[in-house]
C-alpha positions as CSV (number, residue, x, y, z in Angstrom):
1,X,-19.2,-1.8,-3.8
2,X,-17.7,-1.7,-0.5
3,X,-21.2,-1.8,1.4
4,X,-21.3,-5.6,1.8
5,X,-17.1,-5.7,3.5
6,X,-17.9,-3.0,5.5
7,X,-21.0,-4.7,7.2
8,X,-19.2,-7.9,7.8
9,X,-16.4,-6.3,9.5
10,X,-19.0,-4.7,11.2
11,X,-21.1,-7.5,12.1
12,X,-17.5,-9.3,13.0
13,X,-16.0,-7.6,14.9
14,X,-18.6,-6.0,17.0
15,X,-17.3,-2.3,16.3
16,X,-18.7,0.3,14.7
17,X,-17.3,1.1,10.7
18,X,-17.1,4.3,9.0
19,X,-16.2,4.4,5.4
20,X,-15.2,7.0,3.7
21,X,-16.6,8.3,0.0
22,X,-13.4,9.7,-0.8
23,X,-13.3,11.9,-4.2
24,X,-12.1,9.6,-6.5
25,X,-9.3,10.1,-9.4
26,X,-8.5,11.4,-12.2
27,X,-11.6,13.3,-11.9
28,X,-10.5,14.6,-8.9
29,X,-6.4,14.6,-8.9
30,X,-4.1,13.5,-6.7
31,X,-3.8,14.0,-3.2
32,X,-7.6,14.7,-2.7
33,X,-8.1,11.4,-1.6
34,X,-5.6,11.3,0.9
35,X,-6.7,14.9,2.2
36,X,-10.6,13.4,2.5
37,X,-9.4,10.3,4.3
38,X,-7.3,12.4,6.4
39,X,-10.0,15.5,7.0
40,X,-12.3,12.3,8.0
41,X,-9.9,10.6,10.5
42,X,-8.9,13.9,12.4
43,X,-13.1,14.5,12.4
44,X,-14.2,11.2,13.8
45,X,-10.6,11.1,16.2
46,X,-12.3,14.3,17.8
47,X,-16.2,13.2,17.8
48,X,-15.7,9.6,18.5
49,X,-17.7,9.4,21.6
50,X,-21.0,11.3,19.7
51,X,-20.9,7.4,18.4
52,X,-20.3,5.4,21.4
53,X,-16.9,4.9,20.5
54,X,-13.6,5.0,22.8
55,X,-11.1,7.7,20.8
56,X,-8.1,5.2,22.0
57,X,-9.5,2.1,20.5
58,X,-9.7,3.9,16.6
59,X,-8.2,1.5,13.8
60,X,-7.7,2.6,10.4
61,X,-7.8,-0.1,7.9
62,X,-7.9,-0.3,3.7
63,X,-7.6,-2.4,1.3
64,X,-5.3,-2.0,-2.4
65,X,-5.3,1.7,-2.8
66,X,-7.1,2.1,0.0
67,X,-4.3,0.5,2.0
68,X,-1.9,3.2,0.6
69,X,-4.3,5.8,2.0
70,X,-4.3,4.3,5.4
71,X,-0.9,4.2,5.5
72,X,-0.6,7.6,4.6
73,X,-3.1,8.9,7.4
74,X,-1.4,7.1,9.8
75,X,1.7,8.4,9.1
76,X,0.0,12.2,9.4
77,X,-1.4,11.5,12.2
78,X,1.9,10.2,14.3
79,X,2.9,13.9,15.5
80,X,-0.3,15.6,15.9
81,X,-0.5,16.2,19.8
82,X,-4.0,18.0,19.6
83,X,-5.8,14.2,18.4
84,X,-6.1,10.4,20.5
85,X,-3.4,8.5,19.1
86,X,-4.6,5.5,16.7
87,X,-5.0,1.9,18.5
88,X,-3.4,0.4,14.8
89,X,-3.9,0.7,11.2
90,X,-4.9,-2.7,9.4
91,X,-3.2,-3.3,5.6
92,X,-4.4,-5.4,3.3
93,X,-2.3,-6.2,-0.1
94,X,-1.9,-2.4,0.0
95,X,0.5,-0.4,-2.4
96,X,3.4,1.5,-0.8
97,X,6.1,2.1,-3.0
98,X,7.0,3.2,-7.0
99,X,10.7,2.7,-6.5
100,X,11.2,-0.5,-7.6
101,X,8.5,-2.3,-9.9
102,X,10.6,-5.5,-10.8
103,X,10.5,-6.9,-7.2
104,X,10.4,-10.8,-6.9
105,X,6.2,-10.4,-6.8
106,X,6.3,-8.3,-9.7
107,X,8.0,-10.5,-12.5
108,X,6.2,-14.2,-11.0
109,X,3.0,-12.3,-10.6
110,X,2.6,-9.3,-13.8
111,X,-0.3,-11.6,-15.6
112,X,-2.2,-12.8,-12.7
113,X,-5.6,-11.3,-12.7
114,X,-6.8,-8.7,-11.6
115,X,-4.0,-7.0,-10.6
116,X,-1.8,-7.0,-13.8
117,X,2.1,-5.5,-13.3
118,X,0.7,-3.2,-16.1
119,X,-2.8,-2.5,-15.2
120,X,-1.2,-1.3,-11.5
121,X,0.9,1.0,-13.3
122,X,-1.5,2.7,-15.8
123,X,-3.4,3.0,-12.4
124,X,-1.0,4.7,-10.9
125,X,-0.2,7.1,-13.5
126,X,-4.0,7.9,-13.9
127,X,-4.2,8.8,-10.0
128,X,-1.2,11.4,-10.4
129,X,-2.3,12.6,-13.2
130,X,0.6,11.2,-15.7
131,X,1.6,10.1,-19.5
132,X,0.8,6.3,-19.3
133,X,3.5,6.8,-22.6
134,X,6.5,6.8,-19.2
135,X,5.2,2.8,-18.1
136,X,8.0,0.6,-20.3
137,X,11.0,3.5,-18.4
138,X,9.2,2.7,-15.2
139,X,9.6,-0.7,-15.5
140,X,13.4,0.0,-16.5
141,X,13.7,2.4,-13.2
142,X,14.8,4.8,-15.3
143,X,12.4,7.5,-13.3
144,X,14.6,6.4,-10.1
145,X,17.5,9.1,-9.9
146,X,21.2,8.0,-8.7
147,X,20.6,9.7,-4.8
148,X,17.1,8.5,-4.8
149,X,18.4,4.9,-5.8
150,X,21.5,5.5,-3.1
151,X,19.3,6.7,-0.5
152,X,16.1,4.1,-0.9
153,X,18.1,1.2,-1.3
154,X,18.4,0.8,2.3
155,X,14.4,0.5,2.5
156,X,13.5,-0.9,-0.9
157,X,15.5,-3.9,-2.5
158,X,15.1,-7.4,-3.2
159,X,17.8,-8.5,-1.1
160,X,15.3,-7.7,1.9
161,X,12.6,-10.2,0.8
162,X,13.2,-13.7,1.9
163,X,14.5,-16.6,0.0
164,X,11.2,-18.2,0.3
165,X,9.4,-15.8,-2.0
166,X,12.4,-16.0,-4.9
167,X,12.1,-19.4,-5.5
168,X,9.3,-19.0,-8.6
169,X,10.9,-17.5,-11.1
170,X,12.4,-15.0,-10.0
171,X,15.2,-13.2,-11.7
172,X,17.6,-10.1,-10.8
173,X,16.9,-7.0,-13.0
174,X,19.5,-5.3,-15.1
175,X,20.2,-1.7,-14.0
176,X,19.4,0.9,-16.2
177,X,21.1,4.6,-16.2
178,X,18.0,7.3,-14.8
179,X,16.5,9.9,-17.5
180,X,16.8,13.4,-16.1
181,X,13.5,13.9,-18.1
182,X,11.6,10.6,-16.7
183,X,12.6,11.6,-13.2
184,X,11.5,15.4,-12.9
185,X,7.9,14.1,-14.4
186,X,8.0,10.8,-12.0
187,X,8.9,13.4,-8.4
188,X,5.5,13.3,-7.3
189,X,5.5,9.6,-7.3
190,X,8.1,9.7,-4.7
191,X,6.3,11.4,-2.2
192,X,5.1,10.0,0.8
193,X,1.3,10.1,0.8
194,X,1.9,8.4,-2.7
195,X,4.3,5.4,-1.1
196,X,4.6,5.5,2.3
197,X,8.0,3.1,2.1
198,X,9.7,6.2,1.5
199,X,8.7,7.8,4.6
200,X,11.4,9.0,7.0
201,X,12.3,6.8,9.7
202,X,11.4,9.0,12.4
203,X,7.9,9.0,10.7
204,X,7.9,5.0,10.8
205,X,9.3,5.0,14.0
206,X,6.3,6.4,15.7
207,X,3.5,4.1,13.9
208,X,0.7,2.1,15.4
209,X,0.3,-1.6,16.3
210,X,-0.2,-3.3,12.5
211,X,-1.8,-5.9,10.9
212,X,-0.7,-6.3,7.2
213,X,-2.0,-8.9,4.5
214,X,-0.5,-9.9,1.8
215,X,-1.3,-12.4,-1.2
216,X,1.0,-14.9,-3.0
217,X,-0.3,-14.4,-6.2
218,X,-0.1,-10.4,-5.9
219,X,2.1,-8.2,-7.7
220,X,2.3,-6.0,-4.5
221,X,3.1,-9.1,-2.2
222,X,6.4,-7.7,-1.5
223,X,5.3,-4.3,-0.7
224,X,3.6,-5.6,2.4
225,X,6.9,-7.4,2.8
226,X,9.4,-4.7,2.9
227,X,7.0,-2.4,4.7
228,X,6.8,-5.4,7.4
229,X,10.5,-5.2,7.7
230,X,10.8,-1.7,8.3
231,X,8.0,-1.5,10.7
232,X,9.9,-4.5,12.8
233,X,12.8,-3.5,12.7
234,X,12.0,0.2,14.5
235,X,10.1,-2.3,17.4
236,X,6.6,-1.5,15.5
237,X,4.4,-4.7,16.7
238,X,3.4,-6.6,13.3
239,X,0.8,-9.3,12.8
240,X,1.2,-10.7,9.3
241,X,-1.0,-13.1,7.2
242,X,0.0,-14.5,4.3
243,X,-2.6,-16.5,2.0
244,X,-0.4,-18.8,0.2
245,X,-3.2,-19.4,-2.7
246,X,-4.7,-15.5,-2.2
247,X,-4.3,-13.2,-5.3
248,X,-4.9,-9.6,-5.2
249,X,-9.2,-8.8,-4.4
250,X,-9.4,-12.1,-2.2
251,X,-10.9,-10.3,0.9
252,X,-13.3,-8.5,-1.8
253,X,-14.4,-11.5,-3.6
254,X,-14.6,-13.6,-0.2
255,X,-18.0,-11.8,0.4
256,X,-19.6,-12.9,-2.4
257,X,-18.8,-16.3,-1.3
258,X,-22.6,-17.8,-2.9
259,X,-21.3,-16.6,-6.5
260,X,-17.6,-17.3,-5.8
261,X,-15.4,-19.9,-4.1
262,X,-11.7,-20.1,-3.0
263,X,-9.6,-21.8,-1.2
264,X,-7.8,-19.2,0.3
């Protein structure tokens, strides 16, 4: 599917592309994906110049998912002294956090296609292997425990995405008490490789250059918002680009421009 992207970066951006044919889930349970994308980063990092590639000019990049998993591999990567260290990782609407589904971009975006607020949970419960009965106590938080909500809130909270993005319909959400029960069954959602927001700060402090894009009509819009934020403000350079009229699958869809048009 990806065949057609990968050539046009190619083509592009005169560089040589390597994609990765990750196992995918729930065949194959999470974190195998992250541990093939990672096993095939460290690989190529050692035998870049077998391709005519400089090892200090490597970029990561993904898109969706696949932007959680680059953001995962680099933040491996950052303390491994035995590897070249990554020129930048490239983000594209990616998803990087479970800890709060009801951001602004969730509520003004949960029925635009083809990313719905529920279809991106019942995707993320398949990939971690997960009743898709917990989705309507996700939704409430109730999988969030009282120090995880204490110590995230710093990282993860409407109050950190600008007033610009609020003004469609966006309302605060009520607070709900945590389920001891939801929250021992959601602890793997909390890790890292799963949403990279909640990596430590002297994980984020040590990232590559970025480039992160993100979609108006996107339910994971403000994930590439707050992760922007945090970057910044530990002096991580940050190009953005925001497509005011993209949805979630524009940079897919935009190679098929013959059967497909869009403005963005």
């Amino acid at each position: 599917a990806y065949e057609r992207t990968c050539c046009y970066f190619c083509r592009k951006t005169n560089s040589v592309v390597v994609s990765v044919g990750y196992r995918l889930a729930p065949e194959h349970p999470f974190p195998a994906q992250f541990e093939d994308c990672l096993t095939a980063a460290i690989h190529f990092l050692r035998t870049a110049q077998d391709h005519g590639v400089d090892p200090s000019r490597v970029v990561i990049c993904g898109d969706s998912s696949g932007g959680t998993l680059t953001a995962a591999v680099a933040q491996a990567l950052v303390n491994r002294r035995d590897l070249p260290k990554l020129r930048a990782q490239i983000l594209i609407y990616p998803f990087l956090q479970c800890v709060d589904l009801n951001l602004p971009s969730y509520q003004q975006n949960e029925r635009v296609p083809i990313l719905l607020r529920e279809r991106t949970l019942v995707l993320g419960l398949k990939y971690v292997n997960m009743d898709l009965g917990i989705i309507k106590d996700l939704c409430k938080g109730c999988h969030v425990s009282e120090d995880r909500r204490l110590k995230y809130q710093k990282w993860v909270s409407p109050d950190y995405i600008p007033h610009e993005f609020k003004t469609r319909g966006y309302k605060p959400s009520p607070t709900y008490l945590p389920s001891k029960e939801i929250c021992e069954v959601a602890e793997s959602m909390f890790d890292p490789v799963f949403s990279p927001l909640l990596a430590e700060d002297s994980v984020i402090a040590q990232l590559p250059e970025t480039f992160i894009l993100t979609c108006e009509f996107d339910v994971l819009r403000d994930d590439g918002l707050l992760y922007k934020k945090r970057l910044e403000d530990h002096g991580i350079k940050v190009t953005w680009c925001h497509l005011q009229e993209g949805f979630h699958g524009t940079v897919f869809l935009a190679l098929f421009g013959r059967v497909f048009g869009f403005r963005s």
